[in-house]
Coordinates of N, CA and C in Angstrom, one line a residue:
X1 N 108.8 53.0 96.9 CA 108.7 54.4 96.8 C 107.6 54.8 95.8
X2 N 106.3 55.4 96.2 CA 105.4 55.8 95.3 C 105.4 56.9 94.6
X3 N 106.6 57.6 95.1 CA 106.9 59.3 94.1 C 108.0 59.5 94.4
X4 N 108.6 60.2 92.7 CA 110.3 60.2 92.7 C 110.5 61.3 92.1
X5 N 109.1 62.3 92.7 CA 109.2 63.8 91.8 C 108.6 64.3 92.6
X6 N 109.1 65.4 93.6 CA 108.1 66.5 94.4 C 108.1 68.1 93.4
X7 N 107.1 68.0 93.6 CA 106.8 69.6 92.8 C 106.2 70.3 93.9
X8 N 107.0 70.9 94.3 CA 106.9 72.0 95.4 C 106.7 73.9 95.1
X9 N 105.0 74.0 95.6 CA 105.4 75.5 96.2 C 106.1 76.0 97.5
X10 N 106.4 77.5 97.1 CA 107.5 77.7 97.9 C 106.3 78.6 98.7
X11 N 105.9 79.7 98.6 CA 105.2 80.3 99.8 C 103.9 79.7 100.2
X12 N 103.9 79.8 101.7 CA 103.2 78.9 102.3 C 102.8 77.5 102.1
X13 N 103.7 76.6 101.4 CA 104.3 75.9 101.3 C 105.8 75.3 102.1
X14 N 106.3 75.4 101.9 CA 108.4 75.6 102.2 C 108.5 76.6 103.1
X15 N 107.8 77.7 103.4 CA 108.2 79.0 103.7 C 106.8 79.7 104.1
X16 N 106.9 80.3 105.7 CA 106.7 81.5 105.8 C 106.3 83.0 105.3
X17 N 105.6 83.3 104.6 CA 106.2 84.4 103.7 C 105.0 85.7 103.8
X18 N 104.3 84.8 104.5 CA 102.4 86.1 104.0 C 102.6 86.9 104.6
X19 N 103.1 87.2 106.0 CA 103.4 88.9 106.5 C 104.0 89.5 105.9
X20 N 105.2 88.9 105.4 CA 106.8 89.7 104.5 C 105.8 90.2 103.0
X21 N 104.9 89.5 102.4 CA 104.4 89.7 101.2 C 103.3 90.7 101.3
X22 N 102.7 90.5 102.6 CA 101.4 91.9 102.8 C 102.1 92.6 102.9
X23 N 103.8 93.4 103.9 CA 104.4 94.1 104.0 C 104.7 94.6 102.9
X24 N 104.9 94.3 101.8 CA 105.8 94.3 100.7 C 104.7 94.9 100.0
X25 N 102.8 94.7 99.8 CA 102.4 95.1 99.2 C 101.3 96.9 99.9
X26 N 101.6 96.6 100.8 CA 101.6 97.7 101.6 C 102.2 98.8 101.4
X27 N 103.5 98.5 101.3 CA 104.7 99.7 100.9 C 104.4 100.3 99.6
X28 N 104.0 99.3 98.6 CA 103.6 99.6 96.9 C 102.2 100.8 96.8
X29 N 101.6 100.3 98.1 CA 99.8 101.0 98.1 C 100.6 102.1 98.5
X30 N 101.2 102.1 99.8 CA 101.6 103.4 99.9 C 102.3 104.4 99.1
X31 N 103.3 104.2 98.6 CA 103.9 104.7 97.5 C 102.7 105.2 96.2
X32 N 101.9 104.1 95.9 CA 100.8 104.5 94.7 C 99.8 105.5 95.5
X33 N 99.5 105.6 96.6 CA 98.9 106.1 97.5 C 97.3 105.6 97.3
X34 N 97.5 104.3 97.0 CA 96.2 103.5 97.1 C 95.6 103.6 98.5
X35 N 94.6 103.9 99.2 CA 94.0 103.8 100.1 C 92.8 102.6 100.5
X36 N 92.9 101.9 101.8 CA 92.3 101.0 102.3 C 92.2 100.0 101.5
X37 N 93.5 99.1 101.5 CA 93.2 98.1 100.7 C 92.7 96.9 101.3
X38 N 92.5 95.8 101.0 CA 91.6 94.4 100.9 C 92.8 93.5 101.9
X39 N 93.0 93.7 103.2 CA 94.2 92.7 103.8 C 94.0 91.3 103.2
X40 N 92.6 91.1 103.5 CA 92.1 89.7 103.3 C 92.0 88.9 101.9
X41 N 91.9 90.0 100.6 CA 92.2 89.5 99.4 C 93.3 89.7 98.9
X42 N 94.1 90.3 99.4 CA 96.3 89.7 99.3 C 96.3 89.0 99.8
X43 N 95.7 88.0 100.7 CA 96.0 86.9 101.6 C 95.8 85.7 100.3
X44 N 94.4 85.9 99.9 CA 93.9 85.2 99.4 C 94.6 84.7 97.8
X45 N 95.3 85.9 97.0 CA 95.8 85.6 96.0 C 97.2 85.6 96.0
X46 N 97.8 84.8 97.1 CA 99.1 84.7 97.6 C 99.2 83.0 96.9
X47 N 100.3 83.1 95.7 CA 100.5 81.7 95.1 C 100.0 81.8 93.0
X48 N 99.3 83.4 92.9 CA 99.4 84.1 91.7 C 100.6 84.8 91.5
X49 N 100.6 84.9 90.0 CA 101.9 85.9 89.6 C 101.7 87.6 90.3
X50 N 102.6 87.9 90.6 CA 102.8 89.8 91.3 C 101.6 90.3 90.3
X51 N 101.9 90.0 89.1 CA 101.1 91.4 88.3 C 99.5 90.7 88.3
X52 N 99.1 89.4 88.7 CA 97.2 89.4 88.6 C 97.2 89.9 90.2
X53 N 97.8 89.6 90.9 CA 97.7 90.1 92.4 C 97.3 91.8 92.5
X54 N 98.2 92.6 91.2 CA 98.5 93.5 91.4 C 96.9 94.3 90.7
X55 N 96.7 93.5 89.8 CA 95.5 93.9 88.9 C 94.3 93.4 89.5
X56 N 94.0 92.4 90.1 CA 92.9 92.2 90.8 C 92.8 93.0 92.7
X57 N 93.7 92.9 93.3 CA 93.7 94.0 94.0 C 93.7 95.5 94.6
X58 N 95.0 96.0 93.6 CA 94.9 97.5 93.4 C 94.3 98.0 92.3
X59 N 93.9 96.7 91.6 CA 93.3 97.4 89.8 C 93.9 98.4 89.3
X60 N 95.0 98.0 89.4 CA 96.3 98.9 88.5 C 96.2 98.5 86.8
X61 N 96.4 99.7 86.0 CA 96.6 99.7 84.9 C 98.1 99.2 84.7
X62 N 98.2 99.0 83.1 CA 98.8 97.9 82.8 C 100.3 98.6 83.0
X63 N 100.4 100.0 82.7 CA 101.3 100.8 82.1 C 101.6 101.5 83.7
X64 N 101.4 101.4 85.0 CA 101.9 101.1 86.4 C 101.9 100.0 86.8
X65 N 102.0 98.5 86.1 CA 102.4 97.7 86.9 C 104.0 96.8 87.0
X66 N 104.6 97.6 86.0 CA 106.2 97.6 86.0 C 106.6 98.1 86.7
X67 N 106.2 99.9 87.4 CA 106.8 100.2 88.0 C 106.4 99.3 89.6
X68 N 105.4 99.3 90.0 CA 105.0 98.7 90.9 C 105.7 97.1 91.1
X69 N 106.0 96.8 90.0 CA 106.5 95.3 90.4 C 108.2 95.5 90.7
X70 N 108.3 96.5 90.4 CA 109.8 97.1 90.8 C 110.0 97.1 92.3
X71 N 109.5 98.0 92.6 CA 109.0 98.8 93.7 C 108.7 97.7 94.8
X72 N 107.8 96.2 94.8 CA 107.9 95.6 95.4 C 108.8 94.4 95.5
X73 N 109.9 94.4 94.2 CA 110.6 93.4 94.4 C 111.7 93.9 95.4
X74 N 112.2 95.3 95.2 CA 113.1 95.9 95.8 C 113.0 95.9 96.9
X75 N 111.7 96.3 97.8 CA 111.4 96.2 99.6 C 111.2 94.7 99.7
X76 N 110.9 93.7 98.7 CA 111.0 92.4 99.5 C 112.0 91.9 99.7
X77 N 113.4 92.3 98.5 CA 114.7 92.0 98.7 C 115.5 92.5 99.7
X78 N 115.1 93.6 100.3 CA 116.0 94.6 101.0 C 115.4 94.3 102.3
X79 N 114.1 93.9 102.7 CA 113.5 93.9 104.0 C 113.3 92.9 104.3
X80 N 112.8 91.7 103.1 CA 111.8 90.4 103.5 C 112.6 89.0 104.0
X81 N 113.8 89.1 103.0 CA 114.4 87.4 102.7 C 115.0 87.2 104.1
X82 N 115.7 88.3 105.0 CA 116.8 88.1 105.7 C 115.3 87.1 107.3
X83 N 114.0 87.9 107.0 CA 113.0 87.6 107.7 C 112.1 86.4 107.9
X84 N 112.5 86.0 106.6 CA 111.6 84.4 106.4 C 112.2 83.1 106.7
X85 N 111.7 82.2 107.2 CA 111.5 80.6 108.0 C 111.0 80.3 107.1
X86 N 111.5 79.1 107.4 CA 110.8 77.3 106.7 C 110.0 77.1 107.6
X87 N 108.9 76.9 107.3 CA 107.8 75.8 108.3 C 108.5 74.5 109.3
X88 N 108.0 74.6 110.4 CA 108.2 73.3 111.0 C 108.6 72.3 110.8
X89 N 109.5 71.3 110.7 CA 109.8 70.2 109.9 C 110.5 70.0 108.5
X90 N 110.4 71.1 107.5 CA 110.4 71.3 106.3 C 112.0 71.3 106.0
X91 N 113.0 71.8 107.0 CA 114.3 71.3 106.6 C 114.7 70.0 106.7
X92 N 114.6 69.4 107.8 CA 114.8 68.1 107.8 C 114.2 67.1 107.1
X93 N 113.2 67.0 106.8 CA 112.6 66.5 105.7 C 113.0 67.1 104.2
X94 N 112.8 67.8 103.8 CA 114.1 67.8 102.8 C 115.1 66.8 102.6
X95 N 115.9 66.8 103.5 CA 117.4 66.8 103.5 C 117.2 65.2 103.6
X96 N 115.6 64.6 104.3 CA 115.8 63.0 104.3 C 115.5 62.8 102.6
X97 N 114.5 62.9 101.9 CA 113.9 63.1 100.5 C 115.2 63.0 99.6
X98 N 116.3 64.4 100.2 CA 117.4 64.1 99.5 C 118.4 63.1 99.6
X99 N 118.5 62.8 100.5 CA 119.0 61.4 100.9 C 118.9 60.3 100.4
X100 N 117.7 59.9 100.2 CA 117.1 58.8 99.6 C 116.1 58.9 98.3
X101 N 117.3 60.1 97.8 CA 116.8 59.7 95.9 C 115.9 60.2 95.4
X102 N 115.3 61.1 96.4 CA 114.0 62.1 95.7 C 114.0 63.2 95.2
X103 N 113.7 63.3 93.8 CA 114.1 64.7 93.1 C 113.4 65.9 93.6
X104 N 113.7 66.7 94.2 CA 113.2 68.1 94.8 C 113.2 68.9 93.5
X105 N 111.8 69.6 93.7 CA 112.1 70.8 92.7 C 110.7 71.4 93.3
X106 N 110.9 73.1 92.8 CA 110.5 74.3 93.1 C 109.2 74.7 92.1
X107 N 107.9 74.8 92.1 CA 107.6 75.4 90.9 C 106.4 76.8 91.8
X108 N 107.2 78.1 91.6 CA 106.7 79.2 92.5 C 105.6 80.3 91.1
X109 N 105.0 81.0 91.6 CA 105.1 82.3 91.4 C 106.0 83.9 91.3
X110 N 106.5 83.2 92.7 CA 107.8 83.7 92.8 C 108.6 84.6 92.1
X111 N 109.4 85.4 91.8 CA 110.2 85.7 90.9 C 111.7 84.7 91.3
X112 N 112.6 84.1 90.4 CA 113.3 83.1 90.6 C 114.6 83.7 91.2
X113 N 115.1 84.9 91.1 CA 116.2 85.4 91.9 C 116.0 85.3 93.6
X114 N 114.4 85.6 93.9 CA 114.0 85.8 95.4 C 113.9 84.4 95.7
X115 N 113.6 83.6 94.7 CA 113.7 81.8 95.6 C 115.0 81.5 95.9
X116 N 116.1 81.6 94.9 CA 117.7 81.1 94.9 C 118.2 81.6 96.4
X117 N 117.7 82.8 96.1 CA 118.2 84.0 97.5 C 117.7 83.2 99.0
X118 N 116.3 82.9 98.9 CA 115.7 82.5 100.0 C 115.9 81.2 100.2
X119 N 116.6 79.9 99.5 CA 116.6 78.9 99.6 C 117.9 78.3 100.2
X120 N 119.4 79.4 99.4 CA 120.8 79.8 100.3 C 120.7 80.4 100.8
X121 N 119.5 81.1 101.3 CA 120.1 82.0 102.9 C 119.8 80.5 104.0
X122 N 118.8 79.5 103.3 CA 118.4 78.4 104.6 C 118.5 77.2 104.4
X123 N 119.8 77.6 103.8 CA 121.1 76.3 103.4 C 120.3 75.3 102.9
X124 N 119.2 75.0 102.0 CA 118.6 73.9 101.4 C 118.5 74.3 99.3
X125 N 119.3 75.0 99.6 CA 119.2 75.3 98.1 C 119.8 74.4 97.2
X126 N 120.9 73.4 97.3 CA 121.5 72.7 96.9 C 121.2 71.2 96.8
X127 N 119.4 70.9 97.6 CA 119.0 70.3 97.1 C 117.8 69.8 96.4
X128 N 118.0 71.2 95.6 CA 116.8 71.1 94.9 C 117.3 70.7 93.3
X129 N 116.8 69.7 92.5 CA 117.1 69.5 90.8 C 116.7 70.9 89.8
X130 N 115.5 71.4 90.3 CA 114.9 72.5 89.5 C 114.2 73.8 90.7
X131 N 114.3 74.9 90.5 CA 113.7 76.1 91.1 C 113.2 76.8 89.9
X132 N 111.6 76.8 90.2 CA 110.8 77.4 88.8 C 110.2 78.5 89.6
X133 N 110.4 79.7 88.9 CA 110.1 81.0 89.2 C 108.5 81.4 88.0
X134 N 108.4 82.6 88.5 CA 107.3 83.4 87.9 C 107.5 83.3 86.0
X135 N 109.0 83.5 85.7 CA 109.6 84.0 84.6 C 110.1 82.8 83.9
X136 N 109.9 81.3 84.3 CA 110.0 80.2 83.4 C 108.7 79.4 82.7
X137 N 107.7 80.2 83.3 CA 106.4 79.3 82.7 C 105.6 80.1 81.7
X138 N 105.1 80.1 80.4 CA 104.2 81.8 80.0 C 103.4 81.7 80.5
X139 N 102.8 80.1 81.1 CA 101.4 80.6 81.4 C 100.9 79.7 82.8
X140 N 100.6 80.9 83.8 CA 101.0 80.9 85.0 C 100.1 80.0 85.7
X141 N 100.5 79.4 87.0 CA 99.6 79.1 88.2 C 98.1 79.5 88.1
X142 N 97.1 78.5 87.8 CA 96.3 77.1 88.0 C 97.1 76.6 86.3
X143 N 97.6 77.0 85.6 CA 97.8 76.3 84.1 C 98.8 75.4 84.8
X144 N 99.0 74.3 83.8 CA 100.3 73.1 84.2 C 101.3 73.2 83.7
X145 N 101.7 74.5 83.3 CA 103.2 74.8 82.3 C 104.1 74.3 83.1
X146 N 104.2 75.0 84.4 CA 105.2 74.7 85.3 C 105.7 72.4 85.5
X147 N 104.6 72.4 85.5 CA 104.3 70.6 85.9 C 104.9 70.0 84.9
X148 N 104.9 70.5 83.2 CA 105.0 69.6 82.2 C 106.5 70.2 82.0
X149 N 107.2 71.3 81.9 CA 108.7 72.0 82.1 C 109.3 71.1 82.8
X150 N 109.2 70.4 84.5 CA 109.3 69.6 84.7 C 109.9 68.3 84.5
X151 N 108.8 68.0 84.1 CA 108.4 66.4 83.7 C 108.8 66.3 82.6
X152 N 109.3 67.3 81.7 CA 109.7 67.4 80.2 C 111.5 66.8 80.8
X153 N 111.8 68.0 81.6 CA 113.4 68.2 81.3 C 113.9 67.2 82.3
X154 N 112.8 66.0 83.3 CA 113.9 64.9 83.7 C 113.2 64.2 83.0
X155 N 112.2 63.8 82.4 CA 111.5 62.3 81.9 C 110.9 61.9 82.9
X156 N 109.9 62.3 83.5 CA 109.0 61.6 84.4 C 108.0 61.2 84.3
X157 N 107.8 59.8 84.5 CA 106.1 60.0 84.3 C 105.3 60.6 85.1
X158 N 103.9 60.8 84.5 CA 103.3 61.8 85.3 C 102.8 61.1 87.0
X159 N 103.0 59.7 86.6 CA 102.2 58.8 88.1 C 103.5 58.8 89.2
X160 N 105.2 59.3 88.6 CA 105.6 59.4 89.2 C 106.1 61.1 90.0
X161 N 105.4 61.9 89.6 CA 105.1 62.9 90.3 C 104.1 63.5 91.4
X162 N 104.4 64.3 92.2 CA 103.4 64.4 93.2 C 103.9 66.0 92.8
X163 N 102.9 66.9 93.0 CA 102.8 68.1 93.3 C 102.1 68.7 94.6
X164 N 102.8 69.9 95.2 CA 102.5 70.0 96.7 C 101.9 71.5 96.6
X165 N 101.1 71.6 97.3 CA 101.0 73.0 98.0 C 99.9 73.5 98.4
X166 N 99.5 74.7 99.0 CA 99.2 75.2 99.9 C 97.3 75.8 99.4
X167 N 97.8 76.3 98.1 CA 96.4 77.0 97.5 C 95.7 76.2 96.7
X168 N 94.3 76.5 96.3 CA 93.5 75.8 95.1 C 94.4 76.2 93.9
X169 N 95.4 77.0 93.6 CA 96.1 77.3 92.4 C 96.8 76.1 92.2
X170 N 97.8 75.9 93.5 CA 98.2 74.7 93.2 C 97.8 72.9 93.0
X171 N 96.7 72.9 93.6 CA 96.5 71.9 93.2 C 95.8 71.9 91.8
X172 N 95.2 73.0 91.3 CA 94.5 73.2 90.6 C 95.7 72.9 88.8
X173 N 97.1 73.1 89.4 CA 97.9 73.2 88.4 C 98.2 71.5 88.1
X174 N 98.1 70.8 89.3 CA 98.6 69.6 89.4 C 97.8 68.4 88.5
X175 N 96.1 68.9 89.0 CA 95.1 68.2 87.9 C 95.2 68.6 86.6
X176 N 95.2 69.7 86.3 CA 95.1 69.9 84.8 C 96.5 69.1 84.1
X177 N 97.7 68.9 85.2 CA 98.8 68.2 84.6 C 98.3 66.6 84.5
X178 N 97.7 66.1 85.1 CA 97.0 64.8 85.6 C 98.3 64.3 86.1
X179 N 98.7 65.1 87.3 CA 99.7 64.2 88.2 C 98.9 64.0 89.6
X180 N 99.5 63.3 90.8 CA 98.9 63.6 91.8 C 99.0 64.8 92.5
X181 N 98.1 65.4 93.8 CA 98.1 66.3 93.9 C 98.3 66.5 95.8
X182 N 99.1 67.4 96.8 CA 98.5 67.0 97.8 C 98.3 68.2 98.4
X183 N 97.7 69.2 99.5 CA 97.5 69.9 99.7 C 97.8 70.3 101.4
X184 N 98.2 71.1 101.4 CA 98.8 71.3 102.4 C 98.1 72.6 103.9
X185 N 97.5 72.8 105.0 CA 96.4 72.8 105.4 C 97.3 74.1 106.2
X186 N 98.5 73.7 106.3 CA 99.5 75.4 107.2 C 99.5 76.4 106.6
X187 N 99.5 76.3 105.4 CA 100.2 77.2 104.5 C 99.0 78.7 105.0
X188 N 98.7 79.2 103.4 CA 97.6 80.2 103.1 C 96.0 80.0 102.8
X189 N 95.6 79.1 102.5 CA 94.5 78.4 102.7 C 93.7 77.4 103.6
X190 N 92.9 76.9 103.8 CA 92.2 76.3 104.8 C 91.6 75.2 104.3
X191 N 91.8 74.3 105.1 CA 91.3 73.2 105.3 C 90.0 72.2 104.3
X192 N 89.0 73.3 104.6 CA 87.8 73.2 104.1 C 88.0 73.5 102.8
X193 N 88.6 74.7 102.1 CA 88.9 75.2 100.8 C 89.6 74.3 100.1
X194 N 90.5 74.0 100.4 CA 91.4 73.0 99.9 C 90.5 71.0 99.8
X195 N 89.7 70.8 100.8 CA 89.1 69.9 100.1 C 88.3 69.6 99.3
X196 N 87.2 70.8 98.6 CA 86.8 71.1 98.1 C 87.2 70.6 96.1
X197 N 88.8 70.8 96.3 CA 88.9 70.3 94.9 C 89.6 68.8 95.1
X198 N 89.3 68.0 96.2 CA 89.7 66.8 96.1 C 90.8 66.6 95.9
X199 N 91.7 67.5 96.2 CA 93.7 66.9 96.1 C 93.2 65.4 96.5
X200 N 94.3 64.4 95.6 CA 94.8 63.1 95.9 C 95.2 63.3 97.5
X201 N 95.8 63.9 98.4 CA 96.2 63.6 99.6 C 95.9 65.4 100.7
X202 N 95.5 65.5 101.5 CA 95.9 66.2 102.2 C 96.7 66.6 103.7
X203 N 97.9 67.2 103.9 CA 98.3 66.9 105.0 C 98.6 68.4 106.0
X204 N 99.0 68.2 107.4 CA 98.8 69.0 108.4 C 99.9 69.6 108.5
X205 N 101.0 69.0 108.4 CA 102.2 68.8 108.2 C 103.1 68.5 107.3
X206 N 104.4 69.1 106.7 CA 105.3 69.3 105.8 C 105.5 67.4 105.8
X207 N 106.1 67.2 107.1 CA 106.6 65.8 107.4 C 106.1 64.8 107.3
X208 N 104.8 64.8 107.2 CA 103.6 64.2 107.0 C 103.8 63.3 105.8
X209 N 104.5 64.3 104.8 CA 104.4 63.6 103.6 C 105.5 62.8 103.2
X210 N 106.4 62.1 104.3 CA 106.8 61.1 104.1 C 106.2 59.9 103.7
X211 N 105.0 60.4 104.8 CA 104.2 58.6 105.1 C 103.7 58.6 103.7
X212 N 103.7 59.9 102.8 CA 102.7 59.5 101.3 C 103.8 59.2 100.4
X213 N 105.0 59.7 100.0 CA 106.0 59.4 99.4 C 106.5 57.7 99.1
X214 N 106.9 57.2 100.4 CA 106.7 56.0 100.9 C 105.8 54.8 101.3
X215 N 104.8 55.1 100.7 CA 103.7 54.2 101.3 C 103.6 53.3 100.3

């Protein structure tokens, strides 16, 4: 077994989520009565915390972005969760990972109540060791707070972790941790972007990353 630590993002990663989250930020423009926003740079900053999304996007001042982050947690809770999938493959694989001794854990942007929620509505919540939200790290996605919280609270080494996901944030969190890194091509990003910072592995598929786990 070459890794006995997955450090998993959850959106577009694990999950489905970029319509539910444009939806969600749609509702906030409307409400703020922001007009014609950037579809394609909410795409893009999907895997940052709500409030740089919220400030590099709507360029909201600091003193509306409480209310705003309100405002979108509420329409994502009330409209989103009941709506969101696991990617292809991604339950079952889990549930093998868990089987055979691999510590699963979560490290999101996310706010941590909306992952718990999202992870028991699709019965995989109970095997994860750790679910890291927006509100466990001070200093957020590309930093490696999340990676070393981690690696702190089971004793891992770092060669025995792999970190997963979707965006240059995440891999980007994984090198500065100096763990491995692998990048994943379904999610929110692309192919070409993602090779660009050289992840340790890239794959097509969730499932995929048995053959790296095991190899």
């Amino acid at each position: 077994m070459k890794y006995s630590t997955l450090i998993l993002d959850f959106d577009g990663t694990l999950a489905d989520t970029s319509d539910r989250i444009l939806q969600s930020m749609k509702f906030v423009a409307d409400a703020l009565q922001i007009k014609d926003i950037d579809e394609e740079q909410i795409k893009s900053l999907i895997g940052l915390p709500l409030k740089t999304t919220f400030k590099k996007a709507f360029l909201l001042e600091e003193e509306v972005m409480q209310e705003a982050t309100l405002m979108y947690r509420t329409h994502y809770k009330e409209h989103g969760i009941d709506t969101i999938s696991l990617f292809e493959g991604v339950k079952d694989t889990l549930f093998d990972f868990y089987r055979n001794g691999i510590r699963l854990t979560v490290a999101s942007s996310k706010g941590r109540a909306a992952l718990i929620k999202t992870l028991k509505k699709q019965n995989v919540y109970d095997l994860f060791s750790f679910v890291g939200g927006e509100e466990d790290a001070k200093n957020k996605k590309p930093a490696p707070d999340m990676v070393h919280l981690i690696m702190d609270a089971y004793k891992d080494p770092p060669d025995q972790c792999l970190v997963v996901g979707d965006t240059v944030f995440d891999i980007e969190m994984g090198q500065r941790a100096r763990v491995a890194t692998c990048g994943v091509t379904y999610g929110n990003s692309i192919k070409e972007v993602l090779e660009k910072l050289r992840p340790t592995y890239l794959v097509d598929s969730f499932k995929n990353l048995k053959e790296i786990v095991w190899s």
